PDB file of C-alpha atoms in Angstrom:
ATOM      1  CA  MET A 162       5.156 -46.126   0.880  1.00  0.00           C
ATOM      2  CA  ALA A 163       3.266 -45.175  -2.259  1.00  0.00           C
ATOM      3  CA  LYS A 164       2.807 -41.497  -2.886  1.00  0.00           C
ATOM      4  CA  GLN A 165      -0.742 -40.232  -2.786  1.00  0.00           C
ATOM      5  CA  LYS A 166      -1.913 -39.033  -6.167  1.00  0.00           C
ATOM      6  CA  ILE A 167      -3.181 -35.465  -6.036  1.00  0.00           C
ATOM      7  CA  GLU A 168      -5.720 -34.306  -8.549  1.00  0.00           C
ATOM      8  CA  GLN A 169      -4.745 -30.917  -9.920  1.00  0.00           C
ATOM      9  CA  ILE A 170      -7.206 -28.032 -10.010  1.00  0.00           C
ATOM     10  CA  ASN A 171      -7.410 -27.247 -13.701  1.00  0.00           C
ATOM     11  CA  TYR A 172     -10.286 -24.803 -13.655  1.00  0.00           C
ATOM     12  CA  ALA A 173     -10.893 -21.266 -12.465  1.00  0.00           C
ATOM     13  CA  THR A 174     -12.485 -20.892  -9.053  1.00  0.00           C
ATOM     14  CA  VAL A 175     -14.748 -17.866  -8.958  1.00  0.00           C
ATOM     15  CA  ALA A 176     -14.315 -15.752  -5.842  1.00  0.00           C
ATOM     16  CA  LYS A 177     -17.447 -15.401  -3.721  1.00  0.00           C
ATOM     17  CA  PRO A 178     -18.344 -12.363  -1.570  1.00  0.00           C
ATOM     18  CA  HIS A 179     -16.867 -12.392   1.914  1.00  0.00           C
ATOM     19  CA  THR A 180     -19.061 -14.013   4.541  1.00  0.00           C
ATOM     20  CA  PRO A 181     -19.951 -12.074   7.742  1.00  0.00           C
ATOM     21  CA  MET A 182     -17.108 -13.838   9.528  1.00  0.00           C
ATOM     22  CA  TYR A 183     -14.602 -12.048   7.310  1.00  0.00           C
ATOM     23  CA  LEU A 184     -16.403  -8.715   7.358  1.00  0.00           C
ATOM     24  CA  MET A 185     -16.051  -8.145  11.098  1.00  0.00           C
ATOM     25  CA  HIS A 186     -12.812  -6.225  10.670  1.00  0.00           C
ATOM     26  CA  LYS A 187     -11.479  -4.108   7.814  1.00  0.00           C
ATOM     27  CA  TYR A 188      -8.449  -5.589   6.089  1.00  0.00           C
ATOM     28  CA  TRP A 189      -7.231  -4.538   2.668  1.00  0.00           C
ATOM     29  CA  ALA A 190      -6.621  -7.211  -0.003  1.00  0.00           C
ATOM     30  CA  ARG A 191      -8.294 -10.013   1.952  1.00  0.00           C
ATOM     31  CA  LYS A 192      -8.148 -13.217  -0.108  1.00  0.00           C
ATOM     32  CA  PRO A 193     -11.443 -14.898  -1.126  1.00  0.00           C
ATOM     33  CA  HIS A 194     -12.172 -17.584   1.427  1.00  0.00           C
ATOM     34  CA  ASN A 195     -13.830 -20.012  -0.987  1.00  0.00           C
ATOM     35  CA  VAL A 196     -10.804 -20.101  -3.307  1.00  0.00           C
ATOM     36  CA  VAL A 197      -8.478 -20.736  -0.365  1.00  0.00           C
ATOM     37  CA  SER A 198     -10.843 -23.401   0.976  1.00  0.00           C
ATOM     38  CA  GLU A 199     -10.984 -25.257  -2.331  1.00  0.00           C
ATOM     39  CA  TYR A 200      -7.198 -25.423  -2.583  1.00  0.00           C
ATOM     40  CA  ILE A 201      -6.867 -26.679   0.990  1.00  0.00           C
ATOM     41  CA  GLU A 202      -9.545 -29.311   0.455  1.00  0.00           C
ATOM     42  CA  ASN A 203      -7.946 -30.506  -2.777  1.00  0.00           C
ATOM     43  CA  TYR A 204      -4.275 -30.539  -1.776  1.00  0.00           C
ATOM     44  CA  THR A 205      -4.482 -31.663   1.868  1.00  0.00           C
ATOM     45  CA  LYS A 206      -6.361 -34.220   3.920  1.00  0.00           C
ATOM     46  CA  GLY A 207      -7.982 -34.141   7.350  1.00  0.00           C
ATOM     47  CA  GLY A 208      -5.502 -33.695  10.183  1.00  0.00           C
ATOM     48  CA  ASP A 209      -2.784 -32.183   7.975  1.00  0.00           C
ATOM     49  CA  ILE A 210      -0.942 -29.054   9.077  1.00  0.00           C
ATOM     50  CA  VAL A 211      -1.566 -26.018   6.869  1.00  0.00           C
ATOM     51  CA  LEU A 212       0.931 -23.189   7.417  1.00  0.00           C
ATOM     52  CA  ASP A 213       0.570 -19.678   6.017  1.00  0.00           C
ATOM     53  CA  PRO A 214       3.737 -17.680   6.876  1.00  0.00           C
ATOM     54  CA  PHE A 215       2.183 -14.457   5.537  1.00  0.00           C
ATOM     55  CA  CYS A 216      -1.360 -14.985   6.779  1.00  0.00           C
ATOM     56  CA  GLY A 217      -2.721 -11.432   6.549  1.00  0.00           C
ATOM     57  CA  SER A 218      -6.265 -11.495   7.939  1.00  0.00           C
ATOM     58  CA  GLY A 219      -6.192 -15.287   8.211  1.00  0.00           C
ATOM     59  CA  PRO A 220      -8.404 -16.948   5.589  1.00  0.00           C
ATOM     60  CA  THR A 221      -5.887 -19.779   5.096  1.00  0.00           C
ATOM     61  CA  PRO A 222      -5.544 -20.978   8.723  1.00  0.00           C
ATOM     62  CA  ILE A 223      -9.225 -20.304   9.409  1.00  0.00           C
ATOM     63  CA  GLU A 224     -10.443 -22.259   6.380  1.00  0.00           C
ATOM     64  CA  ALA A 225      -7.983 -25.029   7.261  1.00  0.00           C
ATOM     65  CA  ILE A 226      -9.513 -25.343  10.728  1.00  0.00           C
ATOM     66  CA  LYS A 227     -13.023 -25.370   9.260  1.00  0.00           C
ATOM     67  CA  LEU A 228     -11.978 -28.278   7.026  1.00  0.00           C
ATOM     68  CA  GLY A 229     -10.559 -30.331   9.898  1.00  0.00           C
ATOM     69  CA  ARG A 230      -6.906 -29.427   9.334  1.00  0.00           C
ATOM     70  CA  LYS A 231      -4.500 -27.817  11.781  1.00  0.00           C
ATOM     71  CA  GLY A 232      -4.162 -24.208  10.685  1.00  0.00           C
ATOM     72  CA  ILE A 233      -1.126 -22.090  11.572  1.00  0.00           C
ATOM     73  CA  GLY A 234      -0.924 -18.415  10.654  1.00  0.00           C
ATOM     74  CA  VAL A 235       2.219 -16.279  10.970  1.00  0.00           C
ATOM     75  CA  ASP A 236       2.763 -12.645  10.014  1.00  0.00           C
ATOM     76  CA  LEU A 237       5.221  -9.836  10.726  1.00  0.00           C
ATOM     77  CA  ASN A 238       2.300  -7.497  11.342  1.00  0.00           C
ATOM     78  CA  PRO A 239       0.815  -8.057  14.831  1.00  0.00           C
ATOM     79  CA  ILE A 240      -2.527  -6.675  13.625  1.00  0.00           C
ATOM     80  CA  SER A 241      -2.694  -9.534  11.115  1.00  0.00           C
ATOM     81  CA  THR A 242      -2.333 -12.249  13.725  1.00  0.00           C
ATOM     82  CA  PHE A 243      -4.658 -10.342  16.065  1.00  0.00           C
ATOM     83  CA  VAL A 244      -7.406 -10.144  13.412  1.00  0.00           C
ATOM     84  CA  THR A 245      -6.893 -13.813  12.515  1.00  0.00           C
ATOM     85  CA  ARG A 246      -7.077 -14.967  16.121  1.00  0.00           C
ATOM     86  CA  MET A 247     -10.137 -12.867  16.984  1.00  0.00           C
ATOM     87  CA  THR A 248     -11.985 -13.970  13.846  1.00  0.00           C
ATOM     88  CA  ALA A 249     -11.568 -17.625  14.787  1.00  0.00           C
ATOM     89  CA  VAL A 250     -11.803 -17.577  18.583  1.00  0.00           C
ATOM     90  CA  PRO A 251     -14.914 -19.196  20.135  1.00  0.00           C
ATOM     91  CA  ILE A 252     -16.818 -16.931  22.518  1.00  0.00           C
ATOM     92  CA  ASP A 253     -19.477 -17.132  25.210  1.00  0.00           C
ATOM     93  CA  ILE A 254     -22.188 -14.703  24.136  1.00  0.00           C
ATOM     94  CA  ASN A 255     -23.407 -14.218  27.711  1.00  0.00           C
ATOM     95  CA  GLN A 256     -19.931 -13.167  28.816  1.00  0.00           C
ATOM     96  CA  ILE A 257     -19.856 -10.707  25.922  1.00  0.00           C
ATOM     97  CA  LYS A 258     -23.233  -9.247  26.885  1.00  0.00           C
ATOM     98  CA  ASN A 259     -22.238  -8.864  30.528  1.00  0.00           C
ATOM     99  CA  ALA A 260     -18.942  -7.206  29.651  1.00  0.00           C
ATOM    100  CA  PHE A 261     -20.698  -4.865  27.231  1.00  0.00           C
ATOM    101  CA  GLU A 262     -23.077  -3.697  29.952  1.00  0.00           C
ATOM    102  CA  GLU A 263     -20.091  -3.069  32.209  1.00  0.00           C
ATOM    103  CA  ILE A 264     -18.287  -1.059  29.528  1.00  0.00           C
ATOM    104  CA  LYS A 265     -21.435   0.905  28.716  1.00  0.00           C
ATOM    105  CA  ALA A 266     -21.967   1.783  32.372  1.00  0.00           C
ATOM    106  CA  ASN A 267     -18.416   3.172  32.527  1.00  0.00           C
ATOM    107  CA  CYS A 268     -18.771   5.211  29.319  1.00  0.00           C
ATOM    108  CA  LYS A 269     -22.343   6.200  28.618  1.00  0.00           C
ATOM    109  CA  ASN A 270     -22.866   9.387  30.613  1.00  0.00           C
ATOM    110  CA  GLU A 271     -19.420  10.797  29.936  1.00  0.00           C
ATOM    111  CA  ILE A 272     -19.743  10.287  26.184  1.00  0.00           C
ATOM    112  CA  ASN A 273     -23.385  11.362  25.917  1.00  0.00           C
ATOM    113  CA  ASP A 274     -22.459  14.727  27.427  1.00  0.00           C
ATOM    114  CA  LEU A 275     -20.160  15.330  24.450  1.00  0.00           C
ATOM    115  CA  TYR A 276     -22.911  14.705  21.896  1.00  0.00           C
ATOM    116  CA  LYS A 277     -25.849  16.599  23.361  1.00  0.00           C
ATOM    117  CA  THR A 278     -28.000  18.827  21.203  1.00  0.00           C
ATOM    118  CA  LYS A 279     -31.531  20.243  21.153  1.00  0.00           C
ATOM    119  CA  CYS A 280     -34.271  19.056  18.830  1.00  0.00           C
ATOM    120  CA  LYS A 281     -35.254  21.692  16.269  1.00  0.00           C
ATOM    121  CA  LYS A 282     -38.897  20.565  16.474  1.00  0.00           C
ATOM    122  CA  CYS A 283     -39.615  20.179  20.193  1.00  0.00           C
ATOM    123  CA  GLY A 284     -36.597  21.884  21.784  1.00  0.00           C
ATOM    124  CA  LYS A 285     -35.890  18.932  24.079  1.00  0.00           C
ATOM    125  CA  ASP A 286     -32.666  16.989  24.590  1.00  0.00           C
ATOM    126  CA  ALA A 287     -31.419  14.899  21.702  1.00  0.00           C
ATOM    127  CA  SER A 288     -28.315  12.846  20.959  1.00  0.00           C
ATOM    128  CA  ILE A 289     -26.033  13.491  17.985  1.00  0.00           C
ATOM    129  CA  ILE A 290     -25.669  10.557  15.588  1.00  0.00           C
ATOM    130  CA  CYS A 291     -23.116  12.169  13.298  1.00  0.00           C
ATOM    131  CA  THR A 292     -21.828  15.569  12.251  1.00  0.00           C
ATOM    132  CA  HIS A 293     -20.849  16.703   8.776  1.00  0.00           C
ATOM    133  CA  TRP A 294     -17.807  18.978   8.665  1.00  0.00           C
ATOM    134  CA  ASP A 295     -16.269  21.367   6.176  1.00  0.00           C
ATOM    135  CA  ASN A 296     -12.632  21.355   7.317  1.00  0.00           C
ATOM    136  CA  SER A 297     -12.913  22.398  10.989  1.00  0.00           C
ATOM    137  CA  THR A 298     -16.460  23.794  10.779  1.00  0.00           C
ATOM    138  CA  PRO A 299     -19.536  21.646  11.527  1.00  0.00           C
ATOM    139  CA  THR A 300     -22.137  22.194   8.797  1.00  0.00           C
ATOM    140  CA  LYS A 301     -24.901  19.706   9.568  1.00  0.00           C
ATOM    141  CA  ILE A 302     -25.964  17.591  12.524  1.00  0.00           C
ATOM    142  CA  TYR A 303     -27.956  14.367  12.381  1.00  0.00           C
ATOM    143  CA  TYR A 304     -29.488  13.445  15.707  1.00  0.00           C
ATOM    144  CA  TYR A 305     -32.040  11.288  17.490  1.00  0.00           C
ATOM    145  CA  CYS A 306     -34.763  13.009  19.507  1.00  0.00           C
ATOM    146  CA  PHE A 307     -36.022  10.907  22.388  1.00  0.00           C
ATOM    147  CA  SER A 308     -39.261  12.897  22.695  1.00  0.00           C
ATOM    148  CA  CYS A 309     -40.128  12.871  18.985  1.00  0.00           C
ATOM    149  CA  ASN A 310     -38.774   9.318  18.625  1.00  0.00           C
ATOM    150  CA  LYS A 311     -37.251  10.332  15.298  1.00  0.00           C
ATOM    151  CA  LYS A 312     -33.943  10.809  13.535  1.00  0.00           C
ATOM    152  CA  LEU A 313     -33.720  14.400  12.314  1.00  0.00           C
ATOM    153  CA  ASP A 314     -31.137  16.837  11.006  1.00  0.00           C
ATOM    154  CA  LYS A 315     -30.392  20.510  11.462  1.00  0.00           C
ATOM    155  CA  LYS A 316     -27.817  23.207  10.927  1.00  0.00           C
ATOM    156  CA  PRO A 317     -25.620  23.594  14.037  1.00  0.00           C
ATOM    157  CA  ASP A 318     -26.992  26.286  16.344  1.00  0.00           C
ATOM    158  CA  ASP A 319     -25.093  28.514  18.789  1.00  0.00           C
ATOM    159  CA  GLU A 320     -25.205  25.909  21.563  1.00  0.00           C
ATOM    160  CA  ASP A 321     -23.809  23.248  19.253  1.00  0.00           C
ATOM    161  CA  LEU A 322     -20.930  25.508  18.246  1.00  0.00           C
ATOM    162  CA  LYS A 323     -20.263  26.384  21.894  1.00  0.00           C
ATOM    163  CA  LEU A 324     -20.034  22.682  22.731  1.00  0.00           C
ATOM    164  CA  VAL A 325     -17.529  22.119  19.914  1.00  0.00           C
ATOM    165  CA  LYS A 326     -15.373  24.991  21.209  1.00  0.00           C
ATOM    166  CA  LYS A 327     -15.646  23.686  24.770  1.00  0.00           C
ATOM    167  CA  VAL A 328     -14.462  20.240  23.705  1.00  0.00           C
ATOM    168  CA  GLU A 329     -11.561  21.748  21.738  1.00  0.00           C
ATOM    169  CA  LYS A 330     -10.287  23.267  24.987  1.00  0.00           C
ATOM    170  CA  MET A 331     -10.624  20.008  26.922  1.00  0.00           C
ATOM    171  CA  GLY A 332      -7.731  17.789  27.753  1.00  0.00           C
ATOM    172  CA  VAL A 333      -7.897  14.230  26.473  1.00  0.00           C
ATOM    173  CA  PRO A 334      -8.633  12.226  29.647  1.00  0.00           C
ATOM    174  CA  TYR A 335      -6.761   9.022  28.861  1.00  0.00           C
ATOM    175  CA  TRP A 336      -3.861   7.698  26.812  1.00  0.00           C
ATOM    176  CA  TYR A 337      -4.041   8.024  23.038  1.00  0.00           C
ATOM    177  CA  PRO A 338      -1.528   7.388  20.212  1.00  0.00           C
ATOM    178  CA  THR A 339       0.500  10.351  18.968  1.00  0.00           C
ATOM    179  CA  GLN A 340       2.917   8.500  16.690  1.00  0.00           C
ATOM    180  CA  ARG A 341       4.053  10.359  13.599  1.00  0.00           C
ATOM    181  CA  LEU A 342       2.538   9.147  10.331  1.00  0.00           C
ATOM    182  CA  ALA A 343       5.749   7.978   8.721  1.00  0.00           C
ATOM    183  CA  TYR A 344       7.338   4.991   7.021  1.00  0.00           C
ATOM    184  CA  ASN A 345      11.023   4.154   7.445  1.00  0.00           C
ATOM    185  CA  GLY A 346      11.515   7.538   9.100  1.00  0.00           C
ATOM    186  CA  GLU A 347      10.017   9.486   6.199  1.00  0.00           C
ATOM    187  CA  ASP A 348       6.727  11.402   6.393  1.00  0.00           C
ATOM    188  CA  PHE A 349       3.944  10.231   4.121  1.00  0.00           C
ATOM    189  CA  LYS A 350       4.090  12.130   0.827  1.00  0.00           C
ATOM    190  CA  GLU A 351       1.018  10.720  -0.903  1.00  0.00           C
ATOM    191  CA  GLY A 352      -0.689  13.055  -3.337  1.00  0.00           C
ATOM    192  CA  THR A 353      -3.947  12.739  -1.402  1.00  0.00           C
ATOM    193  CA  HIS A 354      -2.377  13.156   2.017  1.00  0.00           C
ATOM    194  CA  ASP A 355      -3.021  16.349   3.991  1.00  0.00           C
ATOM    195  CA  PRO A 356       0.413  17.528   5.248  1.00  0.00           C
ATOM    196  CA  ASN A 357      -1.247  19.011   8.346  1.00  0.00           C
ATOM    197  CA  ILE A 358      -2.284  15.518   9.424  1.00  0.00           C
ATOM    198  CA  ASP A 359       1.136  14.349  10.566  1.00  0.00           C
ATOM    199  CA  SER A 360       0.277  12.112  13.539  1.00  0.00           C
ATOM    200  CA  VAL A 361      -2.304   9.449  14.387  1.00  0.00           C
ATOM    201  CA  ASP A 362      -4.343  11.611  16.769  1.00  0.00           C
ATOM    202  CA  LYS A 363      -4.868  14.274  14.100  1.00  0.00           C
ATOM    203  CA  LEU A 364      -6.902  11.806  12.053  1.00  0.00           C
ATOM    204  CA  PHE A 365      -9.762  12.444  14.507  1.00  0.00           C
ATOM    205  CA  THR A 366     -11.816  15.401  15.640  1.00  0.00           C
ATOM    206  CA  LYS A 367     -11.140  16.363  19.246  1.00  0.00           C
ATOM    207  CA  ARG A 368     -14.600  15.196  20.329  1.00  0.00           C
ATOM    208  CA  ASN A 369     -14.220  11.771  18.734  1.00  0.00           C
ATOM    209  CA  LEU A 370     -10.675  11.412  20.044  1.00  0.00           C
ATOM    210  CA  VAL A 371     -11.863  12.111  23.594  1.00  0.00           C
ATOM    211  CA  SER A 372     -14.729   9.634  23.209  1.00  0.00           C
ATOM    212  CA  LEU A 373     -12.516   6.907  21.788  1.00  0.00           C
ATOM    213  CA  THR A 374     -10.089   7.217  24.702  1.00  0.00           C
ATOM    214  CA  ILE A 375     -13.003   6.877  27.128  1.00  0.00           C
ATOM    215  CA  ILE A 376     -14.159   3.687  25.398  1.00  0.00           C
ATOM    216  CA  PHE A 377     -10.634   2.279  25.143  1.00  0.00           C
ATOM    217  CA  ASN A 378     -10.021   2.948  28.831  1.00  0.00           C
ATOM    218  CA  ALA A 379     -13.264   1.179  29.780  1.00  0.00           C
ATOM    219  CA  ILE A 380     -12.329  -1.829  27.635  1.00  0.00           C
ATOM    220  CA  SER A 381      -8.912  -2.002  29.297  1.00  0.00           C
ATOM    221  CA  LYS A 382     -10.645  -2.530  32.656  1.00  0.00           C
ATOM    222  CA  VAL A 383     -12.368  -5.761  31.568  1.00  0.00           C
ATOM    223  CA  LYS A 384     -10.864  -8.460  33.787  1.00  0.00           C
ATOM    224  CA  GLU A 385     -11.260 -11.530  31.573  1.00  0.00           C
ATOM    225  CA  GLU A 386      -8.409 -11.266  29.043  1.00  0.00           C
ATOM    226  CA  LYS A 387     -10.163 -13.215  26.279  1.00  0.00           C
ATOM    227  CA  ILE A 388     -13.253 -11.002  26.516  1.00  0.00           C
ATOM    228  CA  LYS A 389     -11.108  -7.870  26.651  1.00  0.00           C
ATOM    229  CA  GLN A 390      -9.393  -8.944  23.425  1.00  0.00           C
ATOM    230  CA  ILE A 391     -12.774  -9.390  21.725  1.00  0.00           C
ATOM    231  CA  PHE A 392     -13.757  -5.826  22.614  1.00  0.00           C
ATOM    232  CA  LEU A 393     -10.387  -4.487  21.481  1.00  0.00           C
ATOM    233  CA  PHE A 394     -11.094  -6.266  18.191  1.00  0.00           C
ATOM    234  CA  ALA A 395     -14.475  -4.521  18.001  1.00  0.00           C
ATOM    235  CA  PHE A 396     -12.783  -1.207  18.854  1.00  0.00           C
ATOM    236  CA  THR A 397     -10.155  -1.440  16.127  1.00  0.00           C
ATOM    237  CA  SER A 398     -12.781  -2.626  13.640  1.00  0.00           C
ATOM    238  CA  MET A 399     -14.785   0.585  14.016  1.00  0.00           C
ATOM    239  CA  SER A 400     -12.232   3.273  14.910  1.00  0.00           C
ATOM    240  CA  HIS A 401     -11.663   4.299  11.273  1.00  0.00           C
ATOM    241  CA  LEU A 402     -15.374   5.148  11.032  1.00  0.00           C
ATOM    242  CA  ALA A 403     -14.865   7.692  13.815  1.00  0.00           C
ATOM    243  CA  SER A 404     -12.027   9.374  11.913  1.00  0.00           C
ATOM    244  CA  LYS A 405     -11.788  12.235   9.435  1.00  0.00           C
ATOM    245  CA  MET A 406     -11.094   9.727   6.659  1.00  0.00           C
ATOM    246  CA  THR A 407     -14.775   8.966   6.060  1.00  0.00           C
ATOM    247  CA  PRO A 408     -16.522  10.923   3.286  1.00  0.00           C
ATOM    248  CA  VAL A 409     -20.225  11.771   3.317  1.00  0.00           C
ATOM    249  CA  ARG A 410     -22.455   9.348   1.444  1.00  0.00           C
ATOM    250  CA  PRO A 411     -25.100  11.419  -0.398  1.00  0.00           C
ATOM    251  CA  THR A 412     -27.556   8.516  -0.362  1.00  0.00           C
ATOM    252  CA  ARG A 413     -26.848   7.522   3.272  1.00  0.00           C
ATOM    253  CA  PRO A 414     -25.831  10.706   5.092  1.00  0.00           C
ATOM    254  CA  MET A 415     -25.852   9.091   8.538  1.00  0.00           C
ATOM    255  CA  SER A 416     -23.283   6.445   7.640  1.00  0.00           C
ATOM    256  CA  SER A 417     -19.902   6.415   5.981  1.00  0.00           C
ATOM    257  CA  PHE A 418     -17.014   4.197   4.923  1.00  0.00           C
ATOM    258  CA  TRP A 419     -13.243   4.110   4.581  1.00  0.00           C
ATOM    259  CA  ALA A 420     -12.951   4.922   0.901  1.00  0.00           C
ATOM    260  CA  MET A 421      -9.215   4.516   0.226  1.00  0.00           C
ATOM    261  CA  HIS A 422      -6.464   2.298   1.587  1.00  0.00           C
ATOM    262  CA  ARG A 423      -4.381   5.245   2.745  1.00  0.00           C
ATOM    263  CA  TYR A 424      -4.487   8.198   5.156  1.00  0.00           C
ATOM    264  CA  TRP A 425      -6.824  10.222   2.963  1.00  0.00           C
ATOM    265  CA  ILE A 426      -8.883  13.148   4.229  1.00  0.00           C
ATOM    266  CA  PRO A 427     -11.931  13.907   2.009  1.00  0.00           C
TER     267      PRO A 427
END
């Protein structure tokens, strides 16, 4: 049987920005999908098996599937294979919507009570969007007023500070991770790492930790396993944005980002 002649790629392939598919979940050092795709298309043919034994977030097996190959992704890190699988899995949008309404019904009131405030303009109930902190002290609150139909900001008042203190005394209602932040038995010693943050739960304010456990518990009650996994994927994709690791953006004070690929507290 004659060997198939393979044309070599003898030019540079310029990496393109990640498509929305690959932006659903944070993953450091994600490989550019278009470069991976071009190599698969050039060096394999339809129906071939493409194996990536260190698949990371999965661009190789996913692009292989998109090109009509059989993609297999393997990784020591279970988060890697989880992200890969959830990025590629087909879903029924109506099932997702129904499950979301179920989760929301189980969470909404309990969480909203933790983020209540009063509008500085009309004095009526409002819902906190985000809080800026200086160490353990809240310095500014951004909120949505239902009566004014506006997003506003204010300095925390006495009632806001009382609520923070009340939450600090609360027990966390459901399971949450308390694992020590360590590698090979040694504590993290990064120059930017706060030594007081020595376990996973301490990466979050008490209020956000309580809220995240409420959401996680509601997700765990979803009966359809495939749909539950999708919501766990959504949960892990956003949990870092609820942590202390997100600095304030001067130009977008109501949103933030994970600035460094480490346990860094601004």
